[in-house]
Amino acid sequence: MPAISFSTLKEKILSGEKKQTIRPKLSNWWLRFKKGDKLVGYWKLRSKERELLFVSELSEDPFVVKWKDFTDELMRMDGFEDLDTANKTWFIPKYGRKGKIVPEMEFVVIRWR
């Protein structure tokens, strides 16, 4: 049973508003996830604050999206207000280069029920 860890947007995960995560495609780790698989979500998995957030099921196979193809809708599904807010508050500070997006950088989208 795959597990993923979160460190932001806890309230939105618990409320069910956030039912997907977008992670950088750094390897093929995500290929083990398939539609229908059980998924366990933890808050800060590798810390003393660890907390089980949910046990759910993948609603579809994970898919890859390039940063240049991010949309407002995709970001809202991830718990952000819109694309601009997501880029400014999370993606550019965490994954950007020199304060800008990296258009061809690939991310994996994982969705659950």
N, CA, C and O atoms as CSV, one atom per row, in Angstrom:
chain,resi,resn,atom,element,x,y,z
A,1,MET,N,N,0.848,-1.164,0.000
A,1,MET,CA,C,0.000,0.000,0.000
A,1,MET,C,C,0.902,1.239,0.000
A,1,MET,O,O,1.608,1.484,0.978
A,2,PRO,N,N,0.887,2.025,-1.089
A,2,PRO,CA,C,1.734,3.211,-1.152
A,2,PRO,C,C,1.327,4.255,-0.116
A,2,PRO,O,O,0.154,4.382,0.235
A,3,ALA,N,N,2.319,4.995,0.363
A,3,ALA,CA,C,2.080,6.079,1.308
A,3,ALA,C,C,2.735,7.339,0.779
A,3,ALA,O,O,3.795,7.291,0.156
A,4,ILE,N,N,2.084,8.481,1.039
A,4,ILE,CA,C,2.663,9.771,0.683
A,4,ILE,C,C,2.577,10.682,1.897
A,4,ILE,O,O,1.707,10.526,2.754
A,5,SER,N,N,3.486,11.623,1.950
A,5,SER,CA,C,3.582,12.527,3.081
A,5,SER,C,C,3.277,13.953,2.646
A,5,SER,O,O,3.609,14.360,1.533
A,6,PHE,N,N,2.647,14.700,3.526
A,6,PHE,CA,C,2.309,16.099,3.268
A,6,PHE,C,C,2.866,16.972,4.380
A,6,PHE,O,O,3.000,16.535,5.523
A,7,SER,N,N,3.189,18.212,4.030
A,7,SER,CA,C,3.645,19.172,5.033
A,7,SER,C,C,2.937,20.511,4.901
A,7,SER,O,O,3.247,21.453,5.631
A,8,THR,N,N,1.984,20.602,3.970
A,8,THR,CA,C,1.186,21.822,3.801
A,8,THR,C,C,-0.257,21.434,3.474
A,8,THR,O,O,-0.537,20.295,3.098
A,9,LEU,N,N,-1.152,22.384,3.620
A,9,LEU,CA,C,-2.560,22.263,3.247
A,9,LEU,C,C,-3.292,21.148,3.997
A,9,LEU,O,O,-4.185,20.507,3.442
A,10,LYS,N,N,-2.924,20.922,5.229
A,10,LYS,CA,C,-3.520,19.853,6.029
A,10,LYS,C,C,-5.041,19.990,6.138
A,10,LYS,O,O,-5.769,19.012,5.975
A,11,GLU,N,N,-5.513,21.204,6.412
A,11,GLU,CA,C,-6.955,21.418,6.582
A,11,GLU,C,C,-7.717,21.081,5.311
A,11,GLU,O,O,-8.814,20.525,5.370
A,12,LYS,N,N,-7.143,21.414,4.164
A,12,LYS,CA,C,-7.810,21.129,2.895
A,12,LYS,C,C,-7.822,19.628,2.588
A,12,LYS,O,O,-8.753,19.128,1.958
A,13,ILE,N,N,-6.799,18.924,3.031
A,13,ILE,CA,C,-6.774,17.465,2.857
A,13,ILE,C,C,-7.851,16.843,3.737
A,13,ILE,O,O,-8.627,16.005,3.276
A,14,LEU,N,N,-7.898,17.252,5.004
A,14,LEU,CA,C,-8.869,16.681,5.946
A,14,LEU,C,C,-10.305,16.991,5.552
A,14,LEU,O,O,-11.199,16.172,5.764
A,15,SER,N,N,-10.534,18.174,4.979
A,15,SER,CA,C,-11.893,18.552,4.576
A,15,SER,C,C,-12.324,17.883,3.270
A,15,SER,O,O,-13.506,17.888,2.926
A,16,GLY,N,N,-11.358,17.306,2.544
A,16,GLY,CA,C,-11.672,16.686,1.257
A,16,GLY,C,C,-11.599,17.650,0.095
A,16,GLY,O,O,-11.847,17.264,-1.048
A,17,GLU,N,N,-11.259,18.912,0.371
A,17,GLU,CA,C,-11.124,19.898,-0.703
A,17,GLU,C,C,-9.919,19.567,-1.589
A,17,GLU,O,O,-9.959,19.790,-2.799
A,18,LYS,N,N,-8.869,19.047,-1.001
A,18,LYS,CA,C,-7.667,18.647,-1.738
A,18,LYS,C,C,-7.666,17.130,-1.860
A,18,LYS,O,O,-7.558,16.412,-0.866
A,19,LYS,N,N,-7.786,16.654,-3.098
A,19,LYS,CA,C,-7.797,15.212,-3.355
A,19,LYS,C,C,-6.800,14.850,-4.435
A,19,LYS,O,O,-6.991,13.888,-5.179
A,20,GLN,N,N,-5.750,15.620,-4.513
A,20,GLN,CA,C,-4.665,15.307,-5.433
A,20,GLN,C,C,-3.397,15.937,-4.902
A,20,GLN,O,O,-3.434,16.853,-4.081
A,21,THR,N,N,-2.274,15.432,-5.382
A,21,THR,CA,C,-0.987,16.029,-5.071
A,21,THR,C,C,-0.172,16.083,-6.349
A,21,THR,O,O,-0.297,15.222,-7.220
A,22,ILE,N,N,0.659,17.100,-6.448
A,22,ILE,CA,C,1.527,17.278,-7.608
A,22,ILE,C,C,2.959,17.217,-7.096
A,22,ILE,O,O,3.378,18.043,-6.285
A,23,ARG,N,N,3.693,16.238,-7.574
A,23,ARG,CA,C,5.068,16.016,-7.116
A,23,ARG,C,C,6.011,16.072,-8.313
A,23,ARG,O,O,5.635,15.662,-9.411
A,24,PRO,N,N,7.238,16.575,-8.117
A,24,PRO,CA,C,8.186,16.597,-9.238
A,24,PRO,C,C,8.513,15.175,-9.699
A,24,PRO,O,O,8.656,14.259,-8.890
A,25,LYS,N,N,8.624,15.020,-10.989
A,25,LYS,CA,C,8.960,13.705,-11.562
A,25,LYS,C,C,10.483,13.571,-11.565
A,25,LYS,O,O,11.151,13.885,-12.550
A,26,LEU,N,N,11.003,13.104,-10.454
A,26,LEU,CA,C,12.450,12.973,-10.307
A,26,LEU,C,C,12.944,11.571,-10.648
A,26,LEU,O,O,14.136,11.359,-10.870
A,27,SER,N,N,12.035,10.639,-10.687
A,27,SER,CA,C,12.364,9.254,-11.034
A,27,SER,C,C,11.062,8.586,-11.470
A,27,SER,O,O,10.071,9.266,-11.736
A,28,ASN,N,N,11.064,7.279,-11.542
A,28,ASN,CA,C,9.856,6.554,-11.930
A,28,ASN,C,C,9.131,5.952,-10.730
A,28,ASN,O,O,8.388,4.983,-10.887
A,29,TRP,N,N,9.332,6.509,-9.528
A,29,TRP,CA,C,8.702,6.010,-8.309
A,29,TRP,C,C,7.189,5.923,-8.448
A,29,TRP,O,O,6.567,5.031,-7.872
A,30,TRP,N,N,6.607,6.812,-9.182
A,30,TRP,CA,C,5.156,6.920,-9.301
A,30,TRP,C,C,4.539,5.821,-10.166
A,30,TRP,O,O,3.323,5.629,-10.141
A,31,LEU,N,N,5.354,5.100,-10.925
A,31,LEU,CA,C,4.822,4.041,-11.781
A,31,LEU,C,C,4.188,2.906,-10.987
A,31,LEU,O,O,3.399,2.134,-11.532
A,32,ARG,N,N,4.525,2.798,-9.709
A,32,ARG,CA,C,3.941,1.737,-8.873
A,32,ARG,C,C,2.507,2.050,-8.457
A,32,ARG,O,O,1.812,1.165,-7.958
A,33,PHE,N,N,2.053,3.270,-8.647
A,33,PHE,CA,C,0.694,3.674,-8.291
A,33,PHE,C,C,-0.244,3.374,-9.459
A,33,PHE,O,O,0.058,3.715,-10.603
A,34,LYS,N,N,-1.379,2.738,-9.172
A,34,LYS,CA,C,-2.369,2.417,-10.204
A,34,LYS,C,C,-3.772,2.739,-9.691
A,34,LYS,O,O,-4.036,2.692,-8.490
A,35,LYS,N,N,-4.660,3.067,-10.621
A,35,LYS,CA,C,-6.058,3.318,-10.277
A,35,LYS,C,C,-6.590,2.159,-9.443
A,35,LYS,O,O,-6.378,0.990,-9.769
A,36,GLY,N,N,-7.292,2.506,-8.354
A,36,GLY,CA,C,-7.873,1.494,-7.485
A,36,GLY,C,C,-6.984,1.071,-6.334
A,36,GLY,O,O,-7.463,0.480,-5.366
A,37,ASP,N,N,-5.677,1.369,-6.424
A,37,ASP,CA,C,-4.776,1.038,-5.317
A,37,ASP,C,C,-5.158,1.818,-4.069
A,37,ASP,O,O,-5.641,2.947,-4.149
A,38,LYS,N,N,-4.936,1.204,-2.920
A,38,LYS,CA,C,-5.092,1.913,-1.655
A,38,LYS,C,C,-3.940,2.900,-1.530
A,38,LYS,O,O,-2.817,2.610,-1.943
A,39,LEU,N,N,-4.220,4.058,-0.962
A,39,LEU,CA,C,-3.227,5.096,-0.753
A,39,LEU,C,C,-3.361,5.607,0.668
A,39,LEU,O,O,-4.465,5.898,1.130
A,40,VAL,N,N,-2.236,5.717,1.361
A,40,VAL,CA,C,-2.224,6.220,2.727
A,40,VAL,C,C,-1.562,7.590,2.719
A,40,VAL,O,O,-0.457,7.748,2.199
A,41,GLY,N,N,-2.230,8.571,3.290
A,41,GLY,CA,C,-1.683,9.921,3.374
A,41,GLY,C,C,-1.341,10.272,4.804
A,41,GLY,O,O,-2.167,10.130,5.706
A,42,TYR,N,N,-0.111,10.735,5.009
A,42,TYR,CA,C,0.358,11.116,6.334
A,42,TYR,C,C,0.729,12.591,6.380
A,42,TYR,O,O,1.136,13.178,5.377
A,43,TRP,N,N,0.584,13.162,7.531
A,43,TRP,CA,C,1.106,14.485,7.807
A,43,TRP,C,C,2.508,14.291,8.365
A,43,TRP,O,O,2.687,13.620,9.382
A,44,LYS,N,N,3.503,14.873,7.705
A,44,LYS,CA,C,4.890,14.845,8.165
A,44,LYS,C,C,5.334,13.447,8.605
A,44,LYS,O,O,5.694,13.224,9.761
A,45,LEU,N,N,5.300,12.539,7.677
A,45,LEU,CA,C,5.556,11.118,7.919
A,45,LEU,C,C,6.838,10.837,8.690
A,45,LEU,O,O,6.846,9.979,9.572
A,46,ARG,N,N,7.899,11.528,8.383
A,46,ARG,CA,C,9.201,11.228,9.004
A,46,ARG,C,C,9.541,12.199,10.133
A,46,ARG,O,O,10.688,12.627,10.264
A,47,SER,N,N,8.551,12.544,10.941
A,47,SER,CA,C,8.799,13.444,12.060
A,47,SER,C,C,7.991,13.002,13.273
A,47,SER,O,O,7.164,12.093,13.194
A,48,LYS,N,N,8.245,13.658,14.386
A,48,LYS,CA,C,7.488,13.363,15.603
A,48,LYS,C,C,6.037,13.821,15.476
A,48,LYS,O,O,5.172,13.383,16.234
A,49,GLU,N,N,5.779,14.698,14.522
A,49,GLU,CA,C,4.419,15.199,14.293
A,49,GLU,C,C,3.586,14.272,13.411
A,49,GLU,O,O,2.456,14.608,13.056
A,50,ARG,N,N,4.123,13.126,13.059
A,50,ARG,CA,C,3.436,12.212,12.130
A,50,ARG,C,C,1.999,11.962,12.567
A,50,ARG,O,O,1.705,11.722,13.738
A,51,GLU,N,N,1.115,12.028,11.568
A,51,GLU,CA,C,-0.310,11.816,11.808
A,51,GLU,C,C,-0.929,11.204,10.555
A,51,GLU,O,O,-0.667,11.660,9.442
A,52,LEU,N,N,-1.735,10.187,10.734
A,52,LEU,CA,C,-2.454,9.595,9.614
A,52,LEU,C,C,-3.572,10.549,9.201
A,52,LEU,O,O,-4.418,10.915,10.017
A,53,LEU,N,N,-3.572,10.947,7.935
A,53,LEU,CA,C,-4.598,11.852,7.425
A,53,LEU,C,C,-5.739,11.101,6.748
A,53,LEU,O,O,-6.911,11.427,6.938
A,54,PHE,N,N,-5.384,10.095,5.959
A,54,PHE,CA,C,-6.425,9.353,5.249
A,54,PHE,C,C,-5.899,8.018,4.742
A,54,PHE,O,O,-4.697,7.822,4.560
A,55,VAL,N,N,-6.830,7.122,4.523
A,55,VAL,CA,C,-6.594,5.904,3.754
A,55,VAL,C,C,-7.661,5.956,2.681
A,55,VAL,O,O,-8.852,6.006,2.987
A,56,SER,N,N,-7.246,5.944,1.437
A,56,SER,CA,C,-8.184,6.128,0.345
A,56,SER,C,C,-7.803,5.213,-0.817
A,56,SER,O,O,-7.036,4.262,-0.665
A,57,GLU,N,N,-8.353,5.526,-1.954
A,57,GLU,CA,C,-8.132,4.746,-3.161
A,57,GLU,C,C,-7.804,5.706,-4.288
A,57,GLU,O,O,-8.406,6.774,-4.391
A,58,LEU,N,N,-6.857,5.333,-5.130
A,58,LEU,CA,C,-6.532,6.175,-6.274
A,58,LEU,C,C,-7.716,6.200,-7.237
A,58,LEU,O,O,-8.245,5.155,-7.616
A,59,SER,N,N,-8.121,7.399,-7.625
A,59,SER,CA,C,-9.282,7.530,-8.502
A,59,SER,C,C,-8.924,7.369,-9.972
A,59,SER,O,O,-9.808,7.182,-10.808
A,60,GLU,N,N,-7.651,7.438,-10.291
A,60,GLU,CA,C,-7.180,7.245,-11.664
A,60,GLU,C,C,-5.685,6.950,-11.613
A,60,GLU,O,O,-5.042,7.125,-10.578
A,61,ASP,N,N,-5.143,6.505,-12.732
A,61,ASP,CA,C,-3.696,6.318,-12.801
A,61,ASP,C,C,-3.023,7.683,-12.711
A,61,ASP,O,O,-3.537,8.653,-13.266
A,62,PRO,N,N,-1.891,7.780,-12.029
A,62,PRO,CA,C,-1.142,9.031,-12.016
A,62,PRO,C,C,-0.745,9.415,-13.442
A,62,PRO,O,O,-0.602,8.557,-14.313
A,63,PHE,N,N,-0.570,10.711,-13.662
A,63,PHE,CA,C,-0.167,11.171,-14.984
A,63,PHE,C,C,0.850,12.294,-14.853
A,63,PHE,O,O,0.962,12.936,-13.809
A,64,VAL,N,N,1.580,12.513,-15.922
A,64,VAL,CA,C,2.640,13.511,-15.946
A,64,VAL,C,C,2.132,14.763,-16.646
A,64,VAL,O,O,1.428,14.689,-17.652
A,65,VAL,N,N,2.504,15.915,-16.093
A,65,VAL,CA,C,2.169,17.197,-16.706
A,65,VAL,C,C,3.394,18.099,-16.624
A,65,VAL,O,O,4.087,18.127,-15.607
A,66,LYS,N,N,3.653,18.828,-17.691
A,66,LYS,CA,C,4.759,19.774,-17.690
A,66,LYS,C,C,4.305,21.060,-17.001
A,66,LYS,O,O,3.130,21.426,-17.035
A,67,TRP,N,N,5.255,21.720,-16.384
A,67,TRP,CA,C,4.951,22.946,-15.653
A,67,TRP,C,C,4.256,23.956,-16.564
A,67,TRP,O,O,3.324,24.632,-16.128
A,68,LYS,N,N,4.687,24.069,-17.807
A,68,LYS,CA,C,4.085,25.034,-18.733
A,68,LYS,C,C,2.607,24.731,-18.996
A,68,LYS,O,O,1.872,25.595,-19.476
A,69,ASP,N,N,2.169,23.502,-18.683
A,69,ASP,CA,C,0.784,23.103,-18.937
A,69,ASP,C,C,-0.103,23.166,-17.691
A,69,ASP,O,O,-1.265,22.761,-17.733
A,70,PHE,N,N,0.446,23.673,-16.582
A,70,PHE,CA,C,-0.377,23.867,-15.381
A,70,PHE,C,C,-1.515,24.822,-15.696
A,70,PHE,O,O,-1.351,25.753,-16.484
A,71,THR,N,N,-2.674,24.590,-15.077
A,71,THR,CA,C,-3.840,25.454,-15.277
A,71,THR,C,C,-4.424,25.859,-13.931
A,71,THR,O,O,-4.097,25.276,-12.898
A,72,ASP,N,N,-5.293,26.867,-13.958
A,72,ASP,CA,C,-6.004,27.268,-12.740
A,72,ASP,C,C,-6.779,26.081,-12.169
A,72,ASP,O,O,-6.759,25.848,-10.961
A,73,GLU,N,N,-7.457,25.338,-13.030
A,73,GLU,CA,C,-8.257,24.198,-12.571
A,73,GLU,C,C,-7.388,23.150,-11.872
A,73,GLU,O,O,-7.754,22.640,-10.813
A,74,LEU,N,N,-6.246,22.836,-12.464
A,74,LEU,CA,C,-5.340,21.861,-11.856
A,74,LEU,C,C,-4.878,22.336,-10.484
A,74,LEU,O,O,-4.797,21.540,-9.548
A,75,MET,N,N,-4.580,23.607,-10.359
A,75,MET,CA,C,-4.116,24.151,-9.078
A,75,MET,C,C,-5.236,24.201,-8.040
A,75,MET,O,O,-4.990,23.961,-6.858
A,76,ARG,N,N,-6.445,24.504,-8.459
A,76,ARG,CA,C,-7.581,24.496,-7.516
A,76,ARG,C,C,-7.805,23.091,-6.974
A,76,ARG,O,O,-8.095,22.921,-5.789
A,77,MET,N,N,-7.672,22.081,-7.836
A,77,MET,CA,C,-7.825,20.700,-7.383
A,77,MET,C,C,-6.738,20.322,-6.383
A,77,MET,O,O,-6.913,19.403,-5.583
A,78,ASP,N,N,-5.627,21.029,-6.433
A,78,ASP,CA,C,-4.513,20.764,-5.528
A,78,ASP,C,C,-4.583,21.612,-4.256
A,78,ASP,O,O,-3.687,21.550,-3.414
A,79,GLY,N,N,-5.643,22.398,-4.119
A,79,GLY,CA,C,-5.837,23.159,-2.887
A,79,GLY,C,C,-5.422,24.615,-2.947
A,79,GLY,O,O,-5.519,25.323,-1.944
A,80,PHE,N,N,-4.964,25.078,-4.097
A,80,PHE,CA,C,-4.568,26.473,-4.247
A,80,PHE,C,C,-5.713,27.286,-4.842
A,80,PHE,O,O,-6.631,26.736,-5.450
A,81,GLU,N,N,-5.644,28.594,-4.660
A,81,GLU,CA,C,-6.678,29.493,-5.194
A,81,GLU,C,C,-6.665,29.508,-6.720
A,81,GLU,O,O,-7.715,29.455,-7.361
A,82,ASP,N,N,-5.470,29.579,-7.291
A,82,ASP,CA,C,-5.310,29.618,-8.737
A,82,ASP,C,C,-3.849,29.348,-9.095
A,82,ASP,O,O,-3.017,29.147,-8.210
A,83,LEU,N,N,-3.545,29.345,-10.370
A,83,LEU,CA,C,-2.195,29.048,-10.848
A,83,LEU,C,C,-1.191,30.076,-10.352
A,83,LEU,O,O,-0.107,29.708,-9.899
A,84,ASP,N,N,-1.527,31.345,-10.429
A,84,ASP,CA,C,-0.613,32.399,-10.009
A,84,ASP,C,C,-0.237,32.250,-8.534
A,84,ASP,O,O,0.935,32.354,-8.172
A,85,THR,N,N,-1.232,32.007,-7.694
A,85,THR,CA,C,-0.980,31.820,-6.265
A,85,THR,C,C,-0.121,30.582,-6.024
A,85,THR,O,O,0.817,30.626,-5.228
A,86,ALA,N,N,-0.429,29.491,-6.696
A,86,ALA,CA,C,0.341,28.251,-6.538
A,86,ALA,C,C,1.800,28.465,-6.935
A,86,ALA,O,O,2.715,28.029,-6.236
A,87,ASN,N,N,2.003,29.136,-8.054
A,87,ASN,CA,C,3.374,29.381,-8.497
A,87,ASN,C,C,4.132,30.269,-7.519
A,87,ASN,O,O,5.277,29.979,-7.171
A,88,LYS,N,N,3.500,31.346,-7.079
A,88,LYS,CA,C,4.176,32.298,-6.184
A,88,LYS,C,C,4.447,31.720,-4.800
A,88,LYS,O,O,5.501,31.978,-4.220
A,89,THR,N,N,3.512,30.943,-4.267
A,89,THR,CA,C,3.653,30.475,-2.883
A,89,THR,C,C,4.310,29.110,-2.750
A,89,THR,O,O,4.840,28.792,-1.685
A,90,TRP,N,N,4.292,28.300,-3.791
A,90,TRP,CA,C,4.824,26.946,-3.644
A,90,TRP,C,C,5.798,26.539,-4.744
A,90,TRP,O,O,6.959,26.240,-4.465
A,91,PHE,N,N,5.339,26.527,-5.979
A,91,PHE,CA,C,6.134,25.921,-7.044
A,91,PHE,C,C,7.406,26.693,-7.387
A,91,PHE,O,O,8.470,26.083,-7.492
A,92,ILE,N,N,7.334,28.004,-7.565
A,92,ILE,CA,C,8.549,28.761,-7.890
A,92,ILE,C,C,9.544,28.744,-6.730
A,92,ILE,O,O,10.723,28.469,-6.952
A,93,PRO,N,N,9.104,29.034,-5.483
A,93,PRO,CA,C,10.088,28.973,-4.389
A,93,PRO,C,C,10.716,27.587,-4.223
A,93,PRO,O,O,11.892,27.484,-3.877
A,94,LYS,N,N,9.965,26.547,-4.459
A,94,LYS,CA,C,10.453,25.196,-4.204
A,94,LYS,C,C,11.184,24.584,-5.406
A,94,LYS,O,O,12.184,23.888,-5.233
A,95,TYR,N,N,10.690,24.840,-6.615
A,95,TYR,CA,C,11.226,24.157,-7.796
A,95,TYR,C,C,11.720,25.093,-8.900
A,95,TYR,O,O,12.292,24.633,-9.888
A,96,GLY,N,N,11.507,26.376,-8.745
A,96,GLY,CA,C,11.896,27.321,-9.789
A,96,GLY,C,C,13.398,27.527,-9.882
A,96,GLY,O,O,14.161,27.098,-9.017
A,97,ARG,N,N,13.792,28.181,-10.932
A,97,ARG,CA,C,15.199,28.544,-11.128
A,97,ARG,C,C,15.275,30.053,-11.315
A,97,ARG,O,O,14.656,30.617,-12.218
A,98,LYS,N,N,16.040,30.688,-10.451
A,98,LYS,CA,C,16.209,32.147,-10.490
A,98,LYS,C,C,14.859,32.854,-10.432
A,98,LYS,O,O,14.647,33.859,-11.111
A,99,GLY,N,N,13.947,32.323,-9.615
A,99,GLY,CA,C,12.647,32.961,-9.418
A,99,GLY,C,C,11.655,32.792,-10.548
A,99,GLY,O,O,10.666,33.522,-10.618
A,100,LYS,N,N,11.902,31.843,-11.433
A,100,LYS,CA,C,11.005,31.641,-12.576
A,100,LYS,C,C,10.640,30.168,-12.712
A,100,LYS,O,O,11.308,29.283,-12.179
A,101,ILE,N,N,9.551,29.941,-13.451
A,101,ILE,CA,C,9.167,28.559,-13.722
A,101,ILE,C,C,10.160,27.928,-14.686
A,101,ILE,O,O,10.881,28.619,-15.405
A,102,VAL,N,N,10.183,26.618,-14.684
A,102,VAL,CA,C,11.001,25.840,-15.614
A,102,VAL,C,C,9.983,25.123,-16.509
A,102,VAL,O,O,9.517,24.037,-16.164
A,103,PRO,N,N,9.635,25.722,-17.651
A,103,PRO,CA,C,8.504,25.249,-18.458
A,103,PRO,C,C,8.489,23.760,-18.765
A,103,PRO,O,O,7.424,23.144,-18.740
A,104,GLU,N,N,9.637,23.168,-19.054
A,104,GLU,CA,C,9.679,21.762,-19.447
A,104,GLU,C,C,9.776,20.796,-18.263
A,104,GLU,O,O,9.750,19.581,-18.460
A,105,MET,N,N,9.888,21.320,-17.036
A,105,MET,CA,C,9.982,20.443,-15.865
A,105,MET,C,C,8.694,19.634,-15.751
A,105,MET,O,O,7.594,20.164,-15.909
A,106,GLU,N,N,8.853,18.331,-15.474
A,106,GLU,CA,C,7.698,17.448,-15.397
A,106,GLU,C,C,7.320,17.150,-13.946
A,106,GLU,O,O,8.172,17.016,-13.068
A,107,PHE,N,N,6.016,17.054,-13.733
A,107,PHE,CA,C,5.446,16.742,-12.434
A,107,PHE,C,C,4.466,15.590,-12.587
A,107,PHE,O,O,3.896,15.382,-13.658
A,108,VAL,N,N,4.277,14.843,-11.505
A,108,VAL,CA,C,3.328,13.742,-11.491
A,108,VAL,C,C,2.123,14.164,-10.668
A,108,VAL,O,O,2.267,14.692,-9.566
A,109,VAL,N,N,0.933,13.930,-11.208
A,109,VAL,CA,C,-0.315,14.241,-10.519
A,109,VAL,C,C,-0.908,12.920,-10.011
A,109,VAL,O,O,-1.123,11.982,-10.779
A,110,ILE,N,N,-1.163,12.872,-8.710
A,110,ILE,CA,C,-1.749,11.689,-8.086
A,110,ILE,C,C,-3.068,12.101,-7.460
A,110,ILE,O,O,-3.112,13.032,-6.657
A,111,ARG,N,N,-4.146,11.412,-7.822
A,111,ARG,CA,C,-5.491,11.748,-7.323
A,111,ARG,C,C,-6.100,10.583,-6.579
A,111,ARG,O,O,-5.896,9.421,-6.930
A,112,TRP,N,N,-6.855,10.915,-5.539
A,112,TRP,CA,C,-7.535,9.902,-4.745
A,112,TRP,C,C,-8.989,10.293,-4.544
A,112,TRP,O,O,-9.390,11.419,-4.839
A,113,ARG,N,N,-9.784,9.335,-4.030
A,113,ARG,CA,C,-11.226,9.570,-3.819
A,113,ARG,C,C,-11.467,10.244,-2.495
A,113,ARG,O,O,-12.613,10.523,-2.143
